[in-house]
Coordinates of C-alpha atoms in Angstrom, one line a residue:
M1 CA 23.8 -52.2 66.2
D2 CA 20.2 -53.4 65.4
F3 CA 19.0 -51.3 63.0
A4 CA 15.9 -52.6 62.8
A5 CA 15.3 -52.2 66.3
L6 CA 16.4 -49.2 66.0
Q7 CA 14.2 -48.1 63.4
G8 CA 11.7 -48.9 64.9
H9 CA 12.4 -47.4 68.0
V10 CA 12.1 -43.9 66.0
D11 CA 9.2 -44.6 64.0
G12 CA 7.7 -45.1 67.4
V13 CA 9.1 -41.7 69.2
W14 CA 8.4 -39.6 65.7
Q15 CA 4.3 -40.8 66.1
A16 CA 4.2 -40.7 70.1
R17 CA 6.3 -38.1 70.7
I18 CA 7.5 -35.5 68.0
L19 CA 4.2 -35.2 66.2
P20 CA 2.3 -33.6 69.0
A21 CA 5.2 -31.1 69.3
L22 CA 5.7 -30.7 66.0
C23 CA 2.0 -29.4 65.4
D24 CA 2.4 -27.3 67.9
Y25 CA 5.2 -25.9 66.4
I26 CA 3.4 -25.8 63.5
A27 CA 1.0 -23.3 64.7
I28 CA 3.0 -21.0 66.0
P29 CA 3.6 -17.7 64.0
C30 CA 6.9 -17.6 64.2
Q31 CA 8.2 -15.2 61.1
S32 CA 11.6 -14.4 60.7
P33 CA 12.7 -10.9 61.8
A34 CA 12.7 -9.9 57.6
F35 CA 9.1 -10.9 57.7
D36 CA 8.0 -9.5 61.3
P37 CA 9.8 -7.2 62.1
D38 CA 8.3 -6.3 65.9
W39 CA 9.1 -10.0 66.5
A40 CA 10.2 -9.7 70.1
A41 CA 7.0 -8.1 71.2
H42 CA 4.4 -10.6 69.3
G43 CA 6.1 -13.4 71.4
H44 CA 6.0 -16.1 68.6
M45 CA 9.6 -16.3 68.9
Q46 CA 9.5 -17.3 72.4
R47 CA 6.8 -20.2 72.5
A48 CA 8.5 -21.3 69.6
V49 CA 11.7 -21.5 71.5
D50 CA 10.0 -22.5 74.6
L51 CA 8.4 -25.3 73.1
M52 CA 11.6 -26.9 72.1
T53 CA 13.6 -26.7 75.4
A54 CA 11.1 -28.1 76.8
W55 CA 10.7 -31.0 75.0
A56 CA 14.1 -31.4 74.9
R57 CA 14.8 -31.5 78.6
E58 CA 11.7 -34.1 79.0
H59 CA 13.7 -36.9 76.4
L60 CA 16.7 -35.8 78.0
A61 CA 16.1 -35.6 81.1
A62 CA 17.2 -38.7 81.7
V63 CA 20.7 -38.2 79.8
P64 CA 23.4 -37.5 82.6
G65 CA 25.6 -33.9 81.8
A66 CA 23.3 -33.1 79.2
I67 CA 22.5 -29.3 78.4
I68 CA 20.0 -27.5 77.3
E69 CA 20.2 -23.3 77.0
A70 CA 18.0 -21.2 75.5
L71 CA 20.3 -18.0 74.8
Q72 CA 19.0 -14.6 74.4
L73 CA 21.4 -11.8 73.0
P74 CA 20.3 -8.3 74.1
G75 CA 18.6 -6.7 70.9
R76 CA 18.8 -10.7 68.4
T77 CA 16.6 -13.4 68.4
P78 CA 16.9 -16.3 70.4
L79 CA 18.5 -19.8 70.4
I80 CA 18.8 -22.9 71.8
F81 CA 22.3 -24.6 72.6
I82 CA 22.1 -28.6 73.1
D83 CA 25.2 -30.6 74.3
I84 CA 24.9 -34.3 75.2
P85 CA 28.3 -35.8 76.3
A86 CA 29.8 -38.7 74.6
H87 CA 28.0 -42.4 75.2
G88 CA 30.2 -45.2 74.9
C89 CA 33.3 -44.4 73.1
A90 CA 36.3 -41.6 74.8
A91 CA 34.9 -37.8 74.9
S92 CA 36.4 -35.8 72.0
D93 CA 37.6 -32.5 71.5
A94 CA 36.0 -32.7 67.8
P95 CA 32.5 -33.1 68.8
V96 CA 29.1 -33.3 65.6
L97 CA 27.6 -30.0 65.7
I98 CA 23.7 -30.2 64.3
Y99 CA 21.9 -27.3 63.3
G100 CA 18.8 -26.1 62.5
H101 CA 16.5 -23.0 63.0
L102 CA 13.1 -22.5 64.1
D103 CA 11.9 -18.9 62.2
K104 CA 9.1 -19.2 59.4
Q105 CA 8.7 -17.4 55.9
P106 CA 5.3 -15.5 56.1
P107 CA 2.3 -17.7 54.7
M108 CA 1.9 -16.2 51.7
P109 CA -1.6 -16.8 49.8
G110 CA -2.5 -20.5 47.7
W111 CA -2.9 -22.9 50.0
A112 CA -5.2 -25.3 49.0
P113 CA -8.8 -25.7 50.5
G114 CA -8.7 -27.0 54.0
R115 CA -4.8 -26.3 54.2
D116 CA -3.2 -22.8 55.7
A117 CA 0.1 -22.0 56.8
W118 CA -0.6 -22.4 61.0
T119 CA -2.6 -25.2 60.8
P120 CA -1.3 -28.2 61.3
V121 CA -3.1 -30.6 58.5
F122 CA -2.6 -34.5 57.8
E123 CA -2.7 -35.7 54.0
G124 CA -1.5 -39.9 54.0
D125 CA 2.1 -39.2 54.4
R126 CA 2.0 -35.4 54.6
L127 CA 1.9 -33.1 57.1
Y128 CA 1.0 -29.7 56.0
G129 CA 1.8 -26.4 57.3
R130 CA 4.3 -24.1 57.3
G131 CA 7.9 -24.7 58.7
G132 CA 7.3 -28.3 59.4
A133 CA 10.1 -29.3 56.8
D134 CA 11.8 -26.1 57.0
D135 CA 13.1 -26.8 59.1
G136 CA 11.2 -27.3 62.8
Y137 CA 11.9 -31.1 62.5
A138 CA 15.7 -31.0 62.7
I139 CA 15.6 -30.8 66.7
F140 CA 13.4 -33.7 67.3
A141 CA 15.0 -36.0 64.7
A142 CA 18.3 -34.8 66.4
I143 CA 17.4 -35.8 70.0
A144 CA 15.2 -39.0 68.4
A145 CA 18.7 -40.1 66.7
L146 CA 20.2 -39.5 69.5
L147 CA 18.1 -41.6 72.1
A148 CA 17.4 -44.1 69.5
L149 CA 21.5 -45.0 69.7
R150 CA 21.6 -45.0 74.2
E151 CA 18.4 -47.3 74.0
Q152 CA 20.7 -49.9 72.3
S153 CA 23.5 -48.7 74.7
V154 CA 25.6 -48.3 71.6
A155 CA 27.8 -45.5 70.8
H156 CA 27.4 -42.2 70.0
P157 CA 30.3 -39.0 69.7
R158 CA 29.6 -35.8 72.1
C159 CA 26.6 -33.8 70.1
Q160 CA 25.8 -30.3 70.9
I161 CA 22.7 -28.9 68.5
L162 CA 22.2 -25.3 68.0
I163 CA 19.0 -23.9 66.0
E164 CA 18.9 -20.1 65.4
A165 CA 16.3 -17.8 64.7
S166 CA 17.6 -15.7 62.1
E167 CA 17.8 -17.8 59.0
E168 CA 15.1 -16.8 57.3
S169 CA 16.4 -13.3 57.5
S170 CA 20.1 -14.6 56.1
S171 CA 21.1 -15.6 59.7
V172 CA 21.9 -11.6 60.5
D173 CA 22.5 -13.0 64.3
L174 CA 24.5 -16.4 64.1
P175 CA 27.7 -14.8 63.9
A176 CA 27.3 -13.2 67.6
Y177 CA 26.3 -16.6 68.6
I178 CA 28.8 -18.7 68.1
E179 CA 31.5 -16.0 68.4
Q180 CA 30.0 -16.5 71.8
L181 CA 29.6 -20.1 72.0
A182 CA 33.3 -20.8 70.2
P183 CA 35.3 -22.1 73.4
R184 CA 32.3 -24.3 74.1
L185 CA 32.0 -25.0 70.4
G186 CA 35.6 -26.0 70.2
E187 CA 36.7 -27.7 66.6
P188 CA 33.6 -29.5 65.2
A189 CA 34.7 -32.8 63.2
L190 CA 31.6 -33.4 61.7
I191 CA 28.5 -30.2 61.4
V192 CA 25.1 -31.8 60.2
A193 CA 22.6 -29.3 58.9
L194 CA 19.0 -30.7 58.2
D195 CA 17.8 -27.8 56.4
A196 CA 18.4 -29.3 53.2
G197 CA 16.6 -30.4 50.1
C198 CA 16.4 -34.0 49.2
G199 CA 16.5 -34.7 45.2
N200 CA 13.5 -37.9 46.1
Y201 CA 11.9 -39.1 48.8
E202 CA 13.6 -42.4 48.2
Q203 CA 17.1 -42.3 49.4
L204 CA 19.5 -40.6 51.2
W205 CA 19.9 -37.7 49.4
T206 CA 23.5 -35.8 50.3
T207 CA 23.8 -31.6 49.4
T208 CA 27.4 -30.6 47.9
S209 CA 27.0 -27.2 47.0
L210 CA 24.4 -23.7 47.7
R211 CA 24.7 -21.0 46.2
G212 CA 25.5 -17.2 47.3
Q213 CA 22.9 -14.7 47.0
V214 CA 22.4 -10.6 46.2
A215 CA 19.2 -9.0 47.6
G216 CA 17.6 -5.8 47.2
T217 CA 15.4 -3.5 45.7
L218 CA 15.9 -1.3 42.0
T219 CA 13.6 1.7 42.4
V220 CA 12.9 3.6 39.2
R221 CA 10.8 6.8 39.5
V222 CA 10.4 9.4 36.8
L223 CA 7.7 11.7 38.6
D224 CA 6.9 13.0 42.2
E225 CA 2.9 11.9 41.6
G226 CA 0.8 10.3 38.7
V227 CA -0.5 11.9 36.1
H228 CA -3.5 11.2 33.3
S229 CA -1.7 8.4 30.8
G230 CA -3.6 10.0 28.2
D231 CA -1.4 13.7 28.8
A232 CA 1.8 12.1 30.0
S233 CA 2.3 8.9 27.7
G234 CA 4.8 10.1 24.8
I235 CA 5.7 12.1 26.9
V236 CA 6.8 11.0 30.9
P237 CA 9.2 7.5 30.4
S238 CA 7.6 4.5 32.2
S239 CA 9.2 4.0 34.6
F240 CA 8.0 0.3 33.9
R241 CA 10.1 0.0 30.2
I242 CA 13.7 1.7 32.2
V243 CA 13.1 -1.3 34.9
R244 CA 12.9 -3.7 32.1
Q245 CA 16.0 -1.6 30.1
L246 CA 17.9 -1.7 33.1
L247 CA 17.2 -5.9 33.8
S248 CA 18.4 -6.4 30.5
R249 CA 21.8 -5.1 31.4
L250 CA 22.1 -8.0 33.5
E251 CA 19.4 -10.5 32.3
D252 CA 19.3 -12.0 28.8
P253 CA 15.4 -11.4 28.7
A254 CA 14.5 -14.0 25.9
T255 CA 16.9 -16.9 27.8
G256 CA 17.3 -15.5 31.2
E257 CA 21.3 -16.0 31.0
I258 CA 23.0 -13.4 33.5
V259 CA 26.3 -11.8 32.2
A260 CA 29.8 -13.2 32.0
D261 CA 30.3 -11.2 35.6
F262 CA 28.6 -13.2 38.2
H263 CA 29.0 -16.6 36.6
A264 CA 31.9 -19.2 38.1
E265 CA 33.6 -21.8 36.8
I266 CA 31.5 -24.9 37.5
P267 CA 34.2 -28.3 38.7
R268 CA 34.2 -30.9 36.6
H269 CA 33.4 -33.5 39.5
R270 CA 30.2 -31.2 39.7
R271 CA 29.1 -31.2 36.1
E272 CA 29.8 -35.0 36.5
Q273 CA 27.8 -35.2 40.0
A274 CA 24.9 -33.5 38.3
A275 CA 24.6 -35.6 35.5
V276 CA 24.0 -38.8 38.2
A277 CA 21.7 -37.0 40.0
A278 CA 19.3 -35.7 36.9
A279 CA 19.7 -38.8 35.4
A280 CA 18.3 -40.7 39.0
L281 CA 15.7 -38.2 39.3
G282 CA 14.7 -38.3 35.4
Q283 CA 11.3 -36.5 34.7
G284 CA 11.3 -36.0 38.8
L285 CA 13.2 -32.6 38.4
L286 CA 10.4 -31.4 37.1
E287 CA 7.4 -32.9 38.1
S288 CA 8.5 -31.2 41.7
F289 CA 7.2 -28.4 40.4
P290 CA 3.6 -27.6 39.8
F291 CA 3.7 -25.8 36.0
H292 CA 1.0 -24.4 35.1
A293 CA -1.0 -25.9 32.0
Q294 CA 1.5 -26.2 29.4
T295 CA 4.4 -24.6 30.6
Q296 CA 7.9 -25.4 29.5
P297 CA 10.7 -25.7 31.9
V298 CA 13.5 -23.2 30.1
Q299 CA 16.0 -26.1 28.6
D300 CA 14.7 -30.0 27.8
D301 CA 18.3 -31.0 28.7
L302 CA 18.4 -32.4 32.4
C303 CA 21.9 -31.9 33.2
E304 CA 21.7 -28.7 32.6
L305 CA 18.6 -27.9 34.2
A306 CA 20.1 -29.5 38.1
L307 CA 23.3 -27.2 36.9
N308 CA 21.3 -24.3 36.0
R309 CA 19.8 -24.7 40.0
S310 CA 23.1 -25.3 41.8
W311 CA 26.3 -23.2 40.0
R312 CA 24.8 -21.0 37.6
P313 CA 23.1 -17.3 37.8
Q314 CA 20.0 -17.1 38.3
L315 CA 17.4 -13.5 39.2
A316 CA 14.5 -13.7 41.0
I317 CA 11.4 -11.0 40.7
T318 CA 10.2 -11.8 44.1
G319 CA 7.9 -8.4 44.9
I320 CA 7.0 -5.4 43.0
D321 CA 5.9 -1.8 44.3
G322 CA 4.2 1.0 42.3
A323 CA 1.9 0.0 40.8
P324 CA -2.5 -0.7 41.8
R325 CA -3.5 -4.0 42.0
V326 CA -5.3 -4.6 37.6
A327 CA -8.7 -4.6 39.6
D328 CA -8.2 -0.7 41.1
A329 CA -6.4 0.3 37.7
A330 CA -6.8 3.6 36.2
A331 CA -5.8 6.0 33.5
V332 CA -2.7 6.8 35.1
M333 CA 0.8 6.5 34.7
Q334 CA 2.7 5.3 37.6
P335 CA 4.9 7.8 39.5
F336 CA 8.0 5.0 40.2
T337 CA 8.5 0.9 39.8
A338 CA 9.9 -0.9 42.7
L339 CA 11.4 -4.6 42.2
K340 CA 12.7 -6.4 44.7
L341 CA 15.5 -8.6 43.4
G342 CA 17.0 -12.1 43.7
L343 CA 20.5 -13.1 42.1
R344 CA 21.4 -16.7 43.5
L345 CA 25.1 -16.5 43.0
P346 CA 27.4 -19.4 42.1
P347 CA 28.8 -21.0 45.1
T348 CA 32.1 -19.9 44.7
L349 CA 31.7 -16.5 43.8
D350 CA 32.5 -13.8 46.0
P351 CA 28.9 -12.2 46.9
D352 CA 30.4 -8.5 47.6
V353 CA 32.1 -8.5 44.5
A354 CA 28.9 -9.6 42.9
A355 CA 26.9 -6.8 45.0
K356 CA 28.9 -4.1 44.4
R357 CA 28.7 -4.7 40.6
L358 CA 25.5 -5.3 40.2
Q359 CA 24.7 -1.8 41.8
A360 CA 27.3 -0.1 39.2
L361 CA 25.6 -1.9 36.5
L362 CA 22.2 -1.2 37.3
E363 CA 22.6 2.4 38.5
F364 CA 25.3 3.6 36.1
D365 CA 23.8 5.8 32.8
P366 CA 20.5 6.1 34.2
P367 CA 18.1 6.4 30.5
Y368 CA 16.0 9.5 30.5
R369 CA 18.2 10.6 33.8
S370 CA 15.6 9.1 35.8
E371 CA 16.0 8.5 39.4
V372 CA 17.7 4.6 39.6
R373 CA 18.7 3.3 43.1
F374 CA 20.0 -0.2 44.0
E375 CA 19.3 -0.8 47.6
L376 CA 21.2 -3.9 49.1
D377 CA 19.4 -5.8 51.5
F378 CA 22.0 -8.8 51.9
A379 CA 25.0 -10.2 50.4
S380 CA 25.2 -14.3 51.3
R381 CA 27.9 -16.7 50.3
G382 CA 27.6 -19.8 48.5
W383 CA 28.7 -23.0 49.9
H384 CA 30.9 -25.6 48.1
A385 CA 31.6 -29.0 50.5
P386 CA 35.2 -29.9 51.1
A387 CA 35.6 -34.2 49.4
A388 CA 33.9 -36.0 52.1
A389 CA 36.7 -38.6 54.7
P390 CA 36.5 -41.8 53.2
W391 CA 35.1 -43.0 56.5
L392 CA 31.6 -40.6 55.7
A393 CA 31.3 -41.6 52.2
E394 CA 31.2 -45.0 53.6
S395 CA 28.7 -43.7 56.3
L396 CA 26.6 -42.5 53.8
E397 CA 25.8 -45.1 51.8
R398 CA 25.8 -47.6 54.7
A399 CA 22.6 -45.2 56.4
S400 CA 21.0 -44.8 53.1
Q401 CA 20.9 -48.6 52.4
R402 CA 20.1 -49.9 55.9
A403 CA 17.2 -46.9 55.9
F404 CA 16.0 -46.5 52.8
G405 CA 16.8 -49.4 51.0
R406 CA 18.8 -47.6 48.0
A407 CA 22.0 -46.3 47.6
S408 CA 22.9 -42.7 48.6
A409 CA 23.4 -39.7 45.9
L410 CA 24.7 -36.0 45.7
I411 CA 22.7 -33.1 44.5
G412 CA 23.9 -29.2 44.2
G413 CA 21.4 -27.2 46.3
G414 CA 19.8 -24.1 44.8
G415 CA 19.3 -21.9 47.5
G416 CA 21.2 -21.0 50.4
I417 CA 22.3 -21.6 54.0
P418 CA 24.7 -18.5 55.0
F419 CA 25.7 -20.6 58.5
L420 CA 27.4 -23.5 56.3
A421 CA 29.6 -20.7 54.9
M422 CA 30.6 -19.2 57.9
L423 CA 31.3 -22.5 59.9
G424 CA 33.4 -24.0 56.6
E425 CA 35.6 -20.7 57.0
R426 CA 35.9 -21.3 60.6
Y427 CA 36.2 -24.9 60.7
P428 CA 37.8 -25.8 57.5
R429 CA 39.5 -29.4 58.8
A430 CA 35.3 -29.9 59.3
Q431 CA 33.7 -32.5 57.2
F432 CA 30.1 -31.6 56.2
L433 CA 26.3 -33.7 56.5
V434 CA 23.9 -31.1 54.5
T435 CA 20.6 -32.8 54.1
G436 CA 17.3 -32.9 55.0
V437 CA 13.7 -33.6 53.9
L438 CA 12.5 -30.8 51.3
G439 CA 12.1 -33.1 48.5
P440 CA 9.4 -33.1 45.1
Q441 CA 6.5 -30.9 45.7
S442 CA 7.2 -29.7 49.2
N443 CA 6.7 -26.6 48.2
A444 CA 9.2 -24.4 51.2
H445 CA 8.2 -20.9 51.5
G446 CA 5.1 -20.9 49.4
P447 CA 1.8 -22.2 49.8
N448 CA 1.3 -25.7 50.6
E449 CA 4.8 -26.7 52.4
F450 CA 4.5 -29.9 53.6
L451 CA 6.9 -32.7 55.4
H452 CA 6.8 -36.5 53.8
L453 CA 6.6 -38.1 57.0
P454 CA 8.5 -41.2 56.3
T455 CA 11.0 -39.5 55.1
A456 CA 11.4 -37.8 58.4
R457 CA 11.1 -40.8 60.1
R458 CA 13.7 -42.8 57.7
L459 CA 16.4 -39.8 57.9
T460 CA 15.8 -40.0 61.9
A461 CA 17.2 -43.3 61.9
A462 CA 19.9 -42.3 58.5
L463 CA 21.5 -39.8 61.5
A464 CA 21.5 -42.2 64.1
Q465 CA 23.9 -44.4 61.7
V466 CA 25.8 -42.1 60.9
L467 CA 26.7 -40.6 64.4
H468 CA 27.2 -44.1 65.2
D469 CA 29.6 -44.1 62.9
A470 CA 31.4 -41.0 63.6
A471 CA 32.1 -42.8 67.4
R472 CA 34.0 -45.4 66.0
I473 CA 36.6 -42.8 64.2
A474 CA 39.8 -41.5 65.5
H475 CA 40.3 -38.1 65.2
D476 CA 44.3 -36.5 65.9
T477 CA 43.2 -33.0 66.4
A478 CA 47.0 -32.3 67.2
R479 CA 48.8 -33.5 63.5
G480 CA 45.3 -31.8 62.0
D481 CA 44.4 -35.3 60.2
S482 CA 41.3 -35.9 59.0
L483 CA 39.1 -38.4 60.7
S484 CA 39.5 -41.7 59.9
A485 CA 38.0 -45.2 60.2
V486 CA 39.2 -47.3 62.9
A487 CA 39.8 -51.3 62.3

């Protein structure tokens, strides 16, 4: 394989064919069902599906046997399923499964002048707009990687591409589709997820773990209606103060450390990998966040910060009800306070057990016998990657050196991809490649989200290299052996 020619082909496809379609996709406000309960009536999700499937059909029209389907189960978000036969090698019962999603987070305020969630904007090497990096690019990159291999008539295995539309809602609809597709999926030998992050834009990063999460709403009510704060303060307990007390049961207010019940042992090799990643990133680990003025991180040790983000439980308050805006505030004691809580969990911790423990911790013995409720939204499982087979580790290094000119790197992720835990349990012998383009300042879910275009192009070429290498290995499914290199 001529990798320089392959990279040139990928760059050309990105410039001429992918970017126009990706801009059209960014302009579609296809918010995930958790943020747009009327998504079906609004039709934005279907527009995104139609755009992507039309692009896939156009670009795979010359591939014999390629199947492109838009599936729609009753009452569920749609799903795109693409099946591309093996090329230049024997068909295998153990295909490669490539994953991405097309649903989006809400726009959020705070976009810089001239930028908007639903308006694609090019600034240098960046394409701004919601969903380009998280992760609308995935279907285009996967198909472009396969087409680049076919352009040189080099081998790739059978590849199946799965693009769901409920990932930002904890993949609530995905299990039903996996069950429906199970006979066609077979048992994947390699699962590729393009929805993760990268520590920098200078090398190929592989995610080794993702955290689970328990999310829900904590509500404290002390009154049936608001009352004059001068009359009530000192007699009626503040619902906000009670919330602070309850949160202190879970989190040390001085350090942010979560109580022991929600921790898990960090494997030694993950500690070592975190130290290597922290050394490679240096201050770049901090520079990826828009700290205000002189705000400092929670501690100075970069390795410990990396472990905080990937293996330790952390609490985030992502929403609040029960208080007026500051500009509208009057001398009124509010009857209740409600907080949206997101508790990130270690990759190996059981989220269902954690959810029950969290509810009990918050609701037990409510101060002043106030009404305290914790209503669970979801509990999602984390993911811990199996050891990489030698062929895959060698392939990732080769792909990084050729596409980026630097060694590959490993990193633990702070977010979650429910799909991975689901398939990890279903296909315990599968290998995993979890990677993506969400690097420093790319700000997925927030304002000014962008796709770093050079990284997207290089990652596409790197994926092509891995798929080509996967075609050169043998898989003995009958004996249950791991993928091993063929001389």
